[in-house]
C-alpha cells in the first residue's frame, strides 16, 4: 500500500471516529443529529452554533424558570443571572462535543447538580 492510500485511509477513519464521537456525546440531542450538523451549526461546522440556533428549540424564559432558585440561592440562576440577565451566550457554558462548565464557576462556587455541558 502506498503512502497516499495510507494517509487517505487514516483521514477517513479519523472523520468517522470524530463523527461517531460527536453523536454519542449528548443523548438529549439525539433527535437533532439525524437532521445533520447544519441544523445547529448555522455559522458553519468549524464554528460554535449561534444563540439563535439554540433558541430554535430552547426557550430562554422557560430555561430561566426551570433553573430558578429560592431563598439564599435565588440569585444563582444561570439562565437569569445578575450579571447577564437572560443574555449569556449559550456556548459560554454549554458545549455539545466537549465538556464545559457554567461561566459562573469562573468566579463563584455555586452548585449546579443538573448542569448539562
Short mmCIF file of C-alpha atoms in Angstrom, two decimals:
data_model
loop_
_atom_site.label_atom_id
_atom_site.label_comp_id
_atom_site.label_asym_id
_atom_site.label_seq_id
_atom_site.Cartn_x
_atom_site.Cartn_y
_atom_site.Cartn_z
CA UNK A 1 0.00 0.00 0.00
CA UNK A 2 1.48 3.36 -0.93
CA UNK A 3 1.74 6.32 1.43
CA UNK A 4 -1.11 8.24 -0.20
CA UNK A 5 -3.54 5.36 0.32
CA UNK A 6 -2.45 5.05 3.96
CA UNK A 7 -2.94 8.79 4.53
CA UNK A 8 -6.38 8.72 2.89
CA UNK A 9 -7.40 5.73 4.99
CA UNK A 10 -6.23 7.45 8.19
CA UNK A 11 -8.08 10.65 7.28
CA UNK A 12 -11.30 8.76 6.56
CA UNK A 13 -11.02 6.75 9.78
CA UNK A 14 -10.47 9.96 11.76
CA UNK A 15 -13.54 11.59 10.22
CA UNK A 16 -15.70 8.59 11.01
CA UNK A 17 -14.38 8.41 14.58
CA UNK A 18 -14.97 12.13 15.17
CA UNK A 19 -18.48 11.89 13.74
CA UNK A 20 -19.35 8.92 15.95
CA UNK A 21 -17.86 10.64 18.99
CA UNK A 22 -19.90 13.79 18.39
CA UNK A 23 -23.12 11.80 18.02
CA UNK A 24 -22.56 9.87 21.24
CA UNK A 25 -21.80 12.88 23.42
CA UNK A 26 -25.26 14.26 24.25
CA UNK A 27 -28.14 11.80 24.40
CA UNK A 28 -30.67 14.59 24.97
CA UNK A 29 -29.94 15.96 21.46
CA UNK A 30 -30.28 12.61 19.66
CA UNK A 31 -33.36 13.76 17.72
CA UNK A 32 -31.37 16.60 16.11
CA UNK A 33 -28.36 14.57 14.95
CA UNK A 34 -30.22 12.87 12.13
CA UNK A 35 -31.08 16.29 10.66
CA UNK A 36 -27.39 16.99 10.10
CA UNK A 37 -24.74 19.23 11.62
CA UNK A 38 -26.03 22.38 9.92
CA UNK A 39 -29.24 22.13 11.96
CA UNK A 40 -27.30 23.66 14.85
CA UNK A 41 -24.07 24.81 13.20
CA UNK A 42 -25.71 27.72 11.38
CA UNK A 43 -22.38 29.56 11.17
CA UNK A 44 -20.52 26.61 9.65
CA UNK A 45 -19.29 23.39 11.20
CA UNK A 46 -15.98 24.86 12.31
CA UNK A 47 -17.70 27.48 14.49
CA UNK A 48 -19.97 27.28 17.52
CA UNK A 49 -23.69 27.48 16.83
CA UNK A 50 -25.22 30.92 17.30
CA UNK A 51 -27.61 31.59 20.18
CA UNK A 52 -30.37 31.80 17.55
CA UNK A 53 -29.66 28.18 16.63
CA UNK A 54 -30.06 27.10 20.26
CA UNK A 55 -33.20 29.19 20.67
CA UNK A 56 -34.87 27.37 17.77
CA UNK A 57 -35.55 24.57 20.25
CA UNK A 58 -34.88 26.08 23.67
CA UNK A 59 -36.88 28.96 25.18
CA UNK A 60 -34.78 31.19 27.44
CA UNK A 61 -37.77 32.19 29.59
CA UNK A 62 -38.61 28.53 30.19
CA UNK A 63 -34.98 27.72 30.99
CA UNK A 64 -34.83 30.61 33.45
CA UNK A 65 -37.99 29.32 35.12
CA UNK A 66 -36.65 25.75 35.25
CA UNK A 67 -33.38 26.85 36.88
CA UNK A 68 -34.99 29.34 39.25
CA UNK A 69 -33.88 29.04 42.87
CA UNK A 70 -35.42 30.20 46.11
CA UNK A 71 -34.19 31.84 49.30
CA UNK A 72 -30.47 32.46 49.75
CA UNK A 73 -29.73 30.86 46.34
CA UNK A 74 -32.28 32.96 44.39
CA UNK A 75 -29.58 34.99 42.62
CA UNK A 76 -27.81 31.84 41.40
CA UNK A 77 -29.91 31.32 38.29
CA UNK A 78 -27.55 30.64 35.37
CA UNK A 79 -30.26 31.49 32.81
CA UNK A 80 -31.27 34.74 34.52
CA UNK A 81 -28.17 35.94 36.31
CA UNK A 82 -27.46 39.28 37.92
CA UNK A 83 -24.50 39.72 35.54
CA UNK A 84 -26.05 38.71 32.20
CA UNK A 85 -29.79 38.56 32.81
CA UNK A 86 -31.09 36.15 30.17
CA UNK A 87 -28.45 37.23 27.65
CA UNK A 88 -25.47 34.98 28.48
CA UNK A 89 -24.19 33.35 25.29
CA UNK A 90 -25.25 29.68 25.28
CA UNK A 91 -21.84 28.39 24.22
CA UNK A 92 -20.12 30.09 27.16
CA UNK A 93 -21.50 27.33 29.37
CA UNK A 94 -22.75 24.56 27.11
CA UNK A 95 -20.76 22.51 24.63
CA UNK A 96 -22.16 19.74 22.52
CA UNK A 97 -18.95 17.93 21.74
CA UNK A 98 -16.67 18.95 24.61
CA UNK A 99 -17.42 19.24 28.32
CA UNK A 100 -17.74 22.75 29.69
CA UNK A 101 -18.64 24.33 32.98
CA UNK A 102 -21.00 27.18 33.74
CA UNK A 103 -19.33 30.55 33.22
CA UNK A 104 -20.42 31.43 36.78
CA UNK A 105 -17.88 28.91 38.03
CA UNK A 106 -15.01 31.12 36.83
CA UNK A 107 -15.62 33.29 39.91
CA UNK A 108 -18.23 31.52 42.05
CA UNK A 109 -18.57 28.07 43.60
CA UNK A 110 -22.30 27.58 43.02
CA UNK A 111 -23.57 24.03 42.88
CA UNK A 112 -25.47 23.15 39.69
CA UNK A 113 -26.12 19.41 40.15
CA UNK A 114 -28.30 19.16 37.00
CA UNK A 115 -25.87 21.10 34.78
CA UNK A 116 -25.67 19.70 31.25
CA UNK A 117 -22.47 20.61 29.45
#
